[in-house]
PDB file of C-alpha atoms and ligand atoms in Angstrom:
ATOM      1  CA  MET A  16     115.609 126.756 101.942  1.00  0.00           C
ATOM      2  CA  GLU A  17     115.629 126.436  98.039  1.00  0.00           C
ATOM      3  CA  GLN A  18     114.086 122.999  96.696  1.00  0.00           C
ATOM      4  CA  ARG A  19     117.082 121.929  95.199  1.00  0.00           C
ATOM      5  CA  ASP A  20     119.508 121.669  98.506  1.00  0.00           C
ATOM      6  CA  GLN A  21     116.999 120.245  99.814  1.00  0.00           C
ATOM      7  CA  PRO A  22     118.095 116.752 101.153  1.00  0.00           C
ATOM      8  CA  ILE A  23     117.296 113.633  99.211  1.00  0.00           C
ATOM      9  CA  GLY A  24     115.740 111.168 101.171  1.00  0.00           C
ATOM     10  CA  VAL A  25     117.096 107.485 101.083  1.00  0.00           C
ATOM     11  CA  PHE A  26     114.500 104.739 102.890  1.00  0.00           C
ATOM     12  CA  ASP A  27     115.126 100.973 102.923  1.00  0.00           C
ATOM     13  CA  SER A  28     113.286  98.338 105.299  1.00  0.00           C
ATOM     14  CA  GLY A  29     116.345  97.797 107.047  1.00  0.00           C
ATOM     15  CA  LEU A  30     120.421  98.940 106.994  1.00  0.00           C
ATOM     16  CA  GLY A  31     120.823  97.239 103.729  1.00  0.00           C
ATOM     17  CA  GLY A  32     120.192 100.308 101.551  1.00  0.00           C
ATOM     18  CA  ILE A  33     123.429 101.549 103.181  1.00  0.00           C
ATOM     19  CA  SER A  34     125.287 100.224 100.731  1.00  0.00           C
ATOM     20  CA  VAL A  35     123.131 102.334  97.833  1.00  0.00           C
ATOM     21  CA  LEU A  36     123.591 105.405  99.875  1.00  0.00           C
ATOM     22  CA  ARG A  37     127.352 104.896  99.840  1.00  0.00           C
ATOM     23  CA  ALA A  38     126.820 105.321  95.773  1.00  0.00           C
ATOM     24  CA  CYS A  39     124.788 108.290  95.931  1.00  0.00           C
ATOM     25  CA  VAL A  40     127.300 110.095  98.148  1.00  0.00           C
ATOM     26  CA  SER A  41     129.878 108.726  96.100  1.00  0.00           C
ATOM     27  CA  LEU A  42     128.179 110.128  93.067  1.00  0.00           C
ATOM     28  CA  LEU A  43     127.530 113.181  94.542  1.00  0.00           C
ATOM     29  CA  PRO A  44     129.104 114.208  97.137  1.00  0.00           C
ATOM     30  CA  ARG A  45     127.571 118.016  97.676  1.00  0.00           C
ATOM     31  CA  GLU A  46     123.922 116.673  98.380  1.00  0.00           C
ATOM     32  CA  ASN A  47     122.738 116.483 101.681  1.00  0.00           C
ATOM     33  CA  PHE A  48     121.347 112.447 102.474  1.00  0.00           C
ATOM     34  CA  LEU A  49     118.852 111.369 104.841  1.00  0.00           C
ATOM     35  CA  PHE A  50     118.570 107.731 105.698  1.00  0.00           C
ATOM     36  CA  PHE A  51     115.561 105.917 106.940  1.00  0.00           C
ATOM     37  CA  GLY A  52     115.891 102.229 107.927  1.00  0.00           C
ATOM     38  CA  ASP A  53     112.682 100.365 109.017  1.00  0.00           C
ATOM     39  CA  SER A  54     114.277  97.971 111.133  1.00  0.00           C
ATOM     40  CA  ALA A  55     111.576  97.661 113.637  1.00  0.00           C
ATOM     41  CA  ASN A  56     109.507  96.322 110.674  1.00  0.00           C
ATOM     42  CA  ALA A  57     112.415  94.483 109.073  1.00  0.00           C
ATOM     43  CA  PRO A  58     112.491  91.861 106.763  1.00  0.00           C
ATOM     44  CA  TYR A  59     109.944  93.132 104.319  1.00  0.00           C
ATOM     45  CA  GLY A  60     111.393  90.463 101.910  1.00  0.00           C
ATOM     46  CA  GLU A  61     108.957  87.647 104.465  1.00  0.00           C
ATOM     47  CA  LYS A  62     105.987  89.772 104.875  1.00  0.00           C
ATOM     48  CA  SER A  63     102.738  90.123 102.786  1.00  0.00           C
ATOM     49  CA  LEU A  64     102.296  92.312  99.873  1.00  0.00           C
ATOM     50  CA  GLU A  65      99.959  94.654 101.387  1.00  0.00           C
ATOM     51  CA  GLN A  66     102.219  95.015 104.645  1.00  0.00           C
ATOM     52  CA  VAL A  67     105.184  96.031 102.610  1.00  0.00           C
ATOM     53  CA  ARG A  68     103.272  98.522 100.628  1.00  0.00           C
ATOM     54  CA  GLN A  69     101.904 100.199 103.336  1.00  0.00           C
ATOM     55  CA  LEU A  70     104.742 100.213 105.730  1.00  0.00           C
ATOM     56  CA  THR A  71     107.151 101.954 102.241  1.00  0.00           C
ATOM     57  CA  MET A  72     104.070 104.295 101.600  1.00  0.00           C
ATOM     58  CA  ALA A  73     104.360 105.585 105.301  1.00  0.00           C
ATOM     59  CA  ALA A  74     108.199 105.709 105.551  1.00  0.00           C
ATOM     60  CA  VAL A  75     108.302 108.165 102.299  1.00  0.00           C
ATOM     61  CA  ASP A  76     105.434 110.104 103.778  1.00  0.00           C
ATOM     62  CA  ARG A  77     107.886 110.286 106.398  1.00  0.00           C
ATOM     63  CA  LEU A  78     111.023 111.645 104.484  1.00  0.00           C
ATOM     64  CA  LEU A  79     108.309 114.299 102.821  1.00  0.00           C
ATOM     65  CA  ALA A  80     107.516 116.125 106.078  1.00  0.00           C
ATOM     66  CA  GLN A  81     110.892 116.497 106.325  1.00  0.00           C
ATOM     67  CA  HIS A  82     111.223 118.353 102.893  1.00  0.00           C
ATOM     68  CA  VAL A  83     112.798 115.976 100.843  1.00  0.00           C
ATOM     69  CA  LYS A  84     113.226 116.608  97.382  1.00  0.00           C
ATOM     70  CA  ALA A  85     113.695 113.193  96.168  1.00  0.00           C
ATOM     71  CA  VAL A  86     113.153 110.012  97.348  1.00  0.00           C
ATOM     72  CA  VAL A  87     115.350 106.655  96.493  1.00  0.00           C
ATOM     73  CA  ILE A  88     113.620 103.080  97.126  1.00  0.00           C
ATOM     74  CA  ALA A  89     117.219 101.792  98.187  1.00  0.00           C
ATOM     75  CA  CYS A  90     115.312  98.161  98.610  1.00  0.00           C
ATOM     76  CA  ASN A  91     114.577  96.042  95.797  1.00  0.00           C
ATOM     77  CA  THR A  92     111.458  94.072  97.608  1.00  0.00           C
ATOM     78  CA  ALA A  93     109.998  97.905  98.736  1.00  0.00           C
ATOM     79  CA  THR A  94     110.332  99.025  95.064  1.00  0.00           C
ATOM     80  CA  SER A  95     108.801  95.577  93.406  1.00  0.00           C
ATOM     81  CA  ALA A  96     106.239  95.696  95.802  1.00  0.00           C
ATOM     82  CA  ALA A  97     105.292  99.849  95.786  1.00  0.00           C
ATOM     83  CA  ILE A  98     107.003 101.893  93.649  1.00  0.00           C
ATOM     84  CA  GLY A  99     103.675 102.326  90.805  1.00  0.00           C
ATOM     85  CA  LEU A 100     101.679 103.261  93.769  1.00  0.00           C
ATOM     86  CA  LEU A 101     104.082 106.091  94.815  1.00  0.00           C
ATOM     87  CA  ARG A 102     104.538 107.238  91.619  1.00  0.00           C
ATOM     88  CA  GLN A 103     100.691 107.583  91.558  1.00  0.00           C
ATOM     89  CA  ALA A 104     100.343 109.071  94.915  1.00  0.00           C
ATOM     90  CA  HIS A 105     103.290 111.443  94.518  1.00  0.00           C
ATOM     91  CA  PRO A 106     103.351 112.708  90.542  1.00  0.00           C
ATOM     92  CA  ASN A 107     105.830 115.208  91.123  1.00  0.00           C
ATOM     93  CA  LEU A 108     108.360 113.902  93.119  1.00  0.00           C
ATOM     94  CA  PRO A 109     111.342 112.118  91.742  1.00  0.00           C
ATOM     95  CA  ILE A 110     111.362 108.646  92.800  1.00  0.00           C
ATOM     96  CA  ILE A 111     114.267 106.645  92.478  1.00  0.00           C
ATOM     97  CA  GLY A 112     113.759 102.109  92.870  1.00  0.00           C
ATOM     98  CA  ILE A 113     116.325  99.956  92.839  1.00  0.00           C
ATOM     99  CA  GLU A 114     115.784  96.276  90.894  1.00  0.00           C
ATOM    100  CA  PRO A 115     118.151  93.573  90.494  1.00  0.00           C
ATOM    101  CA  ALA A 116     121.083  94.340  88.160  1.00  0.00           C
ATOM    102  CA  VAL A 117     119.871  91.408  85.770  1.00  0.00           C
ATOM    103  CA  LYS A 118     120.493  93.336  82.659  1.00  0.00           C
ATOM    104  CA  PRO A 119     124.482  94.036  83.142  1.00  0.00           C
ATOM    105  CA  ALA A 120     125.049  90.521  84.224  1.00  0.00           C
ATOM    106  CA  ALA A 121     123.008  88.943  81.119  1.00  0.00           C
ATOM    107  CA  GLN A 122     124.718  90.958  78.591  1.00  0.00           C
ATOM    108  CA  ALA A 123     128.145  90.942  79.731  1.00  0.00           C
ATOM    109  CA  GLN A 124     130.640  89.285  77.446  1.00  0.00           C
ATOM    110  CA  GLY A 125     130.376  85.677  77.478  1.00  0.00           C
ATOM    111  CA  SER A 126     127.911  85.636  80.498  1.00  0.00           C
ATOM    112  CA  SER A 127     125.859  82.116  79.810  1.00  0.00           C
ATOM    113  CA  SER A 128     124.674  81.921  83.392  1.00  0.00           C
ATOM    114  CA  VAL A 129     123.324  84.252  86.256  1.00  0.00           C
ATOM    115  CA  ILE A 130     122.338  83.368  89.832  1.00  0.00           C
ATOM    116  CA  VAL A 131     120.180  86.132  91.041  1.00  0.00           C
ATOM    117  CA  MET A 132     120.076  86.185  94.870  1.00  0.00           C
ATOM    118  CA  ALA A 133     117.042  87.898  96.626  1.00  0.00           C
ATOM    119  CA  THR A 134     113.983  88.080  99.170  1.00  0.00           C
ATOM    120  CA  PRO A 135     111.072  85.749  98.208  1.00  0.00           C
ATOM    121  CA  LEU A 136     109.034  88.782  98.078  1.00  0.00           C
ATOM    122  CA  THR A 137     111.093  89.886  95.870  1.00  0.00           C
ATOM    123  CA  ILE A 138     111.215  86.922  93.350  1.00  0.00           C
ATOM    124  CA  ARG A 139     107.509  86.413  93.691  1.00  0.00           C
ATOM    125  CA  GLU A 140     106.599  89.730  92.416  1.00  0.00           C
ATOM    126  CA  ASP A 141     105.578  90.549  88.464  1.00  0.00           C
ATOM    127  CA  LYS A 142     107.807  93.290  88.132  1.00  0.00           C
ATOM    128  CA  TYR A 143     111.166  90.782  89.246  1.00  0.00           C
ATOM    129  CA  GLN A 144     109.717  88.110  87.040  1.00  0.00           C
ATOM    130  CA  LYS A 145     109.076  89.978  83.745  1.00  0.00           C
ATOM    131  CA  LEU A 146     112.691  91.395  84.991  1.00  0.00           C
ATOM    132  CA  ALA A 147     114.282  88.153  84.510  1.00  0.00           C
ATOM    133  CA  ALA A 148     111.750  87.113  81.267  1.00  0.00           C
ATOM    134  CA  THR A 149     113.411  89.937  79.529  1.00  0.00           C
ATOM    135  CA  PHE A 150     116.774  88.436  79.500  1.00  0.00           C
ATOM    136  CA  CYS A 151     116.166  84.851  79.249  1.00  0.00           C
ATOM    137  CA  HIS A 152     116.755  84.489  76.662  1.00  0.00           C
ATOM    138  CA  GLU A 153     120.550  86.382  76.912  1.00  0.00           C
ATOM    139  CA  ALA A 154     121.460  84.057  79.695  1.00  0.00           C
ATOM    140  CA  ASP A 155     120.163  81.634  82.109  1.00  0.00           C
ATOM    141  CA  VAL A 156     118.853  83.536  84.612  1.00  0.00           C
ATOM    142  CA  ILE A 157     118.201  81.267  88.392  1.00  0.00           C
ATOM    143  CA  SER A 158     116.245  82.953  90.399  1.00  0.00           C
ATOM    144  CA  LEU A 159     117.403  82.352  94.358  1.00  0.00           C
ATOM    145  CA  PRO A 160     115.122  83.105  96.798  1.00  0.00           C
ATOM    146  CA  CYS A 161     117.495  83.894 100.430  1.00  0.00           C
ATOM    147  CA  LYS A 162     114.976  83.208 103.061  1.00  0.00           C
ATOM    148  CA  GLY A 163     116.760  85.067 106.677  1.00  0.00           C
ATOM    149  CA  LEU A 164     119.343  86.112 104.569  1.00  0.00           C
ATOM    150  CA  ALA A 165     118.809  90.068 105.123  1.00  0.00           C
ATOM    151  CA  GLU A 166     117.759  89.199 108.591  1.00  0.00           C
ATOM    152  CA  MET A 167     121.178  87.832 109.369  1.00  0.00           C
ATOM    153  CA  VAL A 168     122.940  91.380 108.128  1.00  0.00           C
ATOM    154  CA  GLU A 169     120.227  93.256 110.043  1.00  0.00           C
ATOM    155  CA  SER A 170     121.482  91.284 113.132  1.00  0.00           C
ATOM    156  CA  GLY A 171     124.639  92.528 112.290  1.00  0.00           C
ATOM    157  CA  ILE A 172     126.326  88.897 110.886  1.00  0.00           C
ATOM    158  CA  PHE A 173     128.789  89.302 108.454  1.00  0.00           C
ATOM    159  CA  SER A 174     130.841  86.217 108.479  1.00  0.00           C
ATOM    160  CA  GLY A 175     131.713  83.247 110.965  1.00  0.00           C
ATOM    161  CA  PRO A 176     130.148  79.964 110.605  1.00  0.00           C
ATOM    162  CA  ALA A 177     126.342  80.089 111.027  1.00  0.00           C
ATOM    163  CA  LEU A 178     126.228  82.126 107.923  1.00  0.00           C
ATOM    164  CA  ASP A 179     128.956  80.086 105.917  1.00  0.00           C
ATOM    165  CA  THR A 180     126.614  77.109 106.731  1.00  0.00           C
ATOM    166  CA  TYR A 181     123.361  78.918 105.401  1.00  0.00           C
ATOM    167  CA  LEU A 182     125.456  80.454 102.500  1.00  0.00           C
ATOM    168  CA  GLN A 183     127.038  76.313 101.605  1.00  0.00           C
ATOM    169  CA  GLU A 184     123.484  75.032 101.941  1.00  0.00           C
ATOM    170  CA  LEU A 185     122.004  77.867  99.325  1.00  0.00           C
ATOM    171  CA  LEU A 186     124.729  77.649  97.083  1.00  0.00           C
ATOM    172  CA  LEU A 187     125.694  73.756  97.155  1.00  0.00           C
ATOM    173  CA  PRO A 188     123.732  73.012  93.943  1.00  0.00           C
ATOM    174  CA  PHE A 189     125.330  75.247  92.080  1.00  0.00           C
ATOM    175  CA  ARG A 190     128.766  74.548  92.289  1.00  0.00           C
ATOM    176  CA  TYR A 191     129.260  72.530  89.627  1.00  0.00           C
ATOM    177  CA  CYS A 192     127.127  74.521  87.673  1.00  0.00           C
ATOM    178  CA  ASN A 193     128.994  77.267  84.863  1.00  0.00           C
ATOM    179  CA  VAL A 194     127.756  80.020  86.526  1.00  0.00           C
ATOM    180  CA  ASP A 195     129.339  83.277  85.439  1.00  0.00           C
ATOM    181  CA  TYR A 196     127.203  86.238  87.190  1.00  0.00           C
ATOM    182  CA  ILE A 197     125.485  86.308  90.692  1.00  0.00           C
ATOM    183  CA  VAL A 198     123.648  89.642  91.283  1.00  0.00           C
ATOM    184  CA  LEU A 199     122.902  90.764  94.444  1.00  0.00           C
ATOM    185  CA  GLY A 200     119.184  91.785  94.173  1.00  0.00           C
ATOM    186  CA  CYS A 201     118.699  92.747  97.867  1.00  0.00           C
ATOM    187  CA  THR A 202     120.600  96.055  99.350  1.00  0.00           C
ATOM    188  CA  HIS A 203     121.397  94.131 102.669  1.00  0.00           C
ATOM    189  CA  TYR A 204     123.748  91.607 100.452  1.00  0.00           C
ATOM    190  CA  PRO A 205     126.474  93.254  99.673  1.00  0.00           C
ATOM    191  CA  PHE A 206     127.799  93.219 103.328  1.00  0.00           C
ATOM    192  CA  VAL A 207     128.112  89.655 102.676  1.00  0.00           C
ATOM    193  CA  ARG A 208     129.846  89.568  99.487  1.00  0.00           C
ATOM    194  CA  GLN A 209     133.290  88.574 100.878  1.00  0.00           C
ATOM    195  CA  ALA A 210     131.668  85.685 102.786  1.00  0.00           C
ATOM    196  CA  ILE A 211     129.027  84.645  99.533  1.00  0.00           C
ATOM    197  CA  ALA A 212     132.556  84.546  96.795  1.00  0.00           C
ATOM    198  CA  ARG A 213     134.133  82.554  99.511  1.00  0.00           C
ATOM    199  CA  ASN A 214     131.280  80.235  99.867  1.00  0.00           C
ATOM    200  CA  PHE A 215     130.384  79.770  96.709  1.00  0.00           C
ATOM    201  CA  GLY A 216     133.850  77.749  96.068  1.00  0.00           C
ATOM    202  CA  ARG A 217     134.389  78.988  92.758  1.00  0.00           C
ATOM    203  CA  PRO A 218     135.331  82.549  90.922  1.00  0.00           C
ATOM    204  CA  VAL A 219     132.491  83.972  89.943  1.00  0.00           C
ATOM    205  CA  SER A 220     131.564  88.244  89.493  1.00  0.00           C
ATOM    206  CA  ILE A 221     129.203  89.636  92.075  1.00  0.00           C
ATOM    207  CA  ILE A 222     127.033  93.025  91.172  1.00  0.00           C
ATOM    208  CA  ASP A 223     124.529  94.933  92.533  1.00  0.00           C
ATOM    209  CA  GLY A 224     122.421  97.627  91.515  1.00  0.00           C
ATOM    210  CA  SER A 225     124.196 100.275  93.941  1.00  0.00           C
ATOM    211  CA  ASP A 226     126.064 101.991  91.281  1.00  0.00           C
ATOM    212  CA  GLY A 227     123.357 102.266  88.841  1.00  0.00           C
ATOM    213  CA  THR A 228     120.643 103.233  90.862  1.00  0.00           C
ATOM    214  CA  ALA A 229     122.978 106.120  91.848  1.00  0.00           C
ATOM    215  CA  ARG A 230     123.273 106.972  88.583  1.00  0.00           C
ATOM    216  CA  GLN A 231     119.735 107.330  87.796  1.00  0.00           C
ATOM    217  CA  LEU A 232     119.227 109.127  90.785  1.00  0.00           C
ATOM    218  CA  ARG A 233     121.441 112.039  89.091  1.00  0.00           C
ATOM    219  CA  ARG A 234     120.249 111.453  86.194  1.00  0.00           C
ATOM    220  CA  GLN A 235     116.317 112.556  87.807  1.00  0.00           C
ATOM    221  CA  LEU A 236     117.917 115.324  89.482  1.00  0.00           C
ATOM    222  CA  GLU A 237     119.250 116.633  86.293  1.00  0.00           C
ATOM    223  CA  LEU A 238     116.195 116.144  84.592  1.00  0.00           C
ATOM    224  CA  THR A 239     114.308 118.471  87.130  1.00  0.00           C
ATOM    225  CA  GLY A 240     116.813 120.635  87.717  1.00  0.00           C
ATOM    226  CA  LEU A 241     116.988 119.752  91.396  1.00  0.00           C
ATOM    227  CA  LEU A 242     120.997 118.947  91.462  1.00  0.00           C
ATOM    228  CA  THR A 243     121.992 121.119  94.910  1.00  0.00           C
ATOM    229  CA  THR A 244     124.151 124.197  93.763  1.00  0.00           C
ATOM    230  CA  ARG A 245     126.166 123.796  97.443  1.00  0.00           C
ATOM    231  CA  THR A 246     130.043 124.047  96.442  1.00  0.00           C
ATOM    232  CA  GLY A 247     130.948 122.647  99.570  1.00  0.00           C
ATOM    233  CA  PRO A 248     130.546 118.510 101.195  1.00  0.00           C
ATOM    234  CA  GLY A 249     127.056 117.454 102.089  1.00  0.00           C
ATOM    235  CA  THR A 250     126.222 115.887 104.983  1.00  0.00           C
ATOM    236  CA  VAL A 251     124.640 112.216 105.678  1.00  0.00           C
ATOM    237  CA  ILE A 252     121.748 112.109 108.977  1.00  0.00           C
ATOM    238  CA  PHE A 253     121.198 108.610 109.656  1.00  0.00           C
ATOM    239  CA  GLN A 254     117.127 108.029 111.634  1.00  0.00           C
ATOM    240  CA  ASN A 255     115.323 104.235 112.440  1.00  0.00           C
ATOM    241  CA  SER A 256     112.702 103.286 113.302  1.00  0.00           C
ATOM    242  CA  ARG A 257     114.863 101.416 116.043  1.00  0.00           C
ATOM    243  CA  SER A 258     117.093 103.610 117.969  1.00  0.00           C
ATOM    244  CA  ASP A 259     119.438 100.826 118.817  1.00  0.00           C
ATOM    245  CA  LYS A 260     120.437 100.579 115.359  1.00  0.00           C
ATOM    246  CA  LEU A 261     121.878 103.693 114.840  1.00  0.00           C
ATOM    247  CA  SER A 262     125.593 103.556 115.353  1.00  0.00           C
ATOM    248  CA  MET A 263     125.406 100.194 113.437  1.00  0.00           C
ATOM    249  CA  SER A 264     124.214 102.574 110.596  1.00  0.00           C
ATOM    250  CA  GLN A 265     127.407 104.808 111.113  1.00  0.00           C
ATOM    251  CA  MET A 266     129.351 101.593 111.082  1.00  0.00           C
ATOM    252  CA  LEU A 267     127.838 100.266 107.792  1.00  0.00           C
ATOM    253  CA  PHE A 268     128.356 103.602 106.393  1.00  0.00           C
ATOM    254  CA  GLN A 269     131.960 102.983 106.401  1.00  0.00           C
ATOM    255  CA  MET A 270     132.511  99.256 106.381  1.00  0.00           C
ATOM    256  CA  ALA A 271     134.700  97.802 103.746  1.00  0.00           C
ATOM    257  CA  TYR A 272     133.115  95.185 101.745  1.00  0.00           C
TER     258      TYR A 272
HETATM  259  N1  LIG B 304     116.846  95.381 101.827  1.00  0.00           N
HETATM  260  C1  LIG B 304     115.677  94.962 101.386  1.00  0.00           C
HETATM  261  C2  LIG B 304     115.972  94.426  99.831  1.00  0.00           C
HETATM  262  O1  LIG B 304     116.734  95.023  99.487  1.00  0.00           O
HETATM  263  C3  LIG B 304     115.061  93.666 102.002  1.00  0.00           C
HETATM  264  C4  LIG B 304     115.404  93.444 103.042  1.00  0.00           C
HETATM  265  C5  LIG B 304     114.522  93.018 103.800  1.00  0.00           C
HETATM  266  O2  LIG B 304     113.785  91.669 103.445  1.00  0.00           O
HETATM  267  O3  LIG B 304     113.956  93.269 104.578  1.00  0.00           O
HETATM  268  O4  LIG B 304     115.151  93.563  98.914  1.00  0.00           O
END
């Protein structure tokens, strides 16, 4: 098979990256996609930097063994921990990472205050700290580590009292603050977007980085001459380090949020 007709690998610590996969499929419907979720090792956001680096390198090797032409790291945590190492290890492979959408939120007209929800590891990492510092003169950037939230999504909790209680406690300190944007800085969180909006209790714009990542993927494929020449629709294959997560992967791929 010609290289440009090979699949695009998409990787996440678990099921969250399916939110990014969806954006990629809708922008590039003729491409074939191979999604690998490492649910057996999720959550990455509460592991050490070294553990996340090793797991991410291994996941990319697994995708490469299946001849992907490009890799999307559909995980903010894995991107912040390992994107530099991955690019060093695979200099000829287009590797697209995701980062919290702080820039569009901070630069939006009239935006003065932005909450960034992300995993503890993403927020601790230098990559995120530099990103937040770059835009802190355009808006107040409030970094909010959300320990346990990706795990809830991973276990299929998208609504209900446990999630409501968690979110109310997390968001309570901001109830009377003038917050314009909530940035979903973890790819699991779009699946609980409605619960976040409801429990915030006031109108707020909520954004994530999926569309920007999909556009970056298309740009990279254009630049490297790797866009498929197929004319019919592409395919999507799900793989997971926990086989019991495959049916939920399909469900999340279709779920409205
Ligand atoms: N989905 C991942 C992210 O975007 C992290 C979830 C996890 O902690 O494994 O950061």
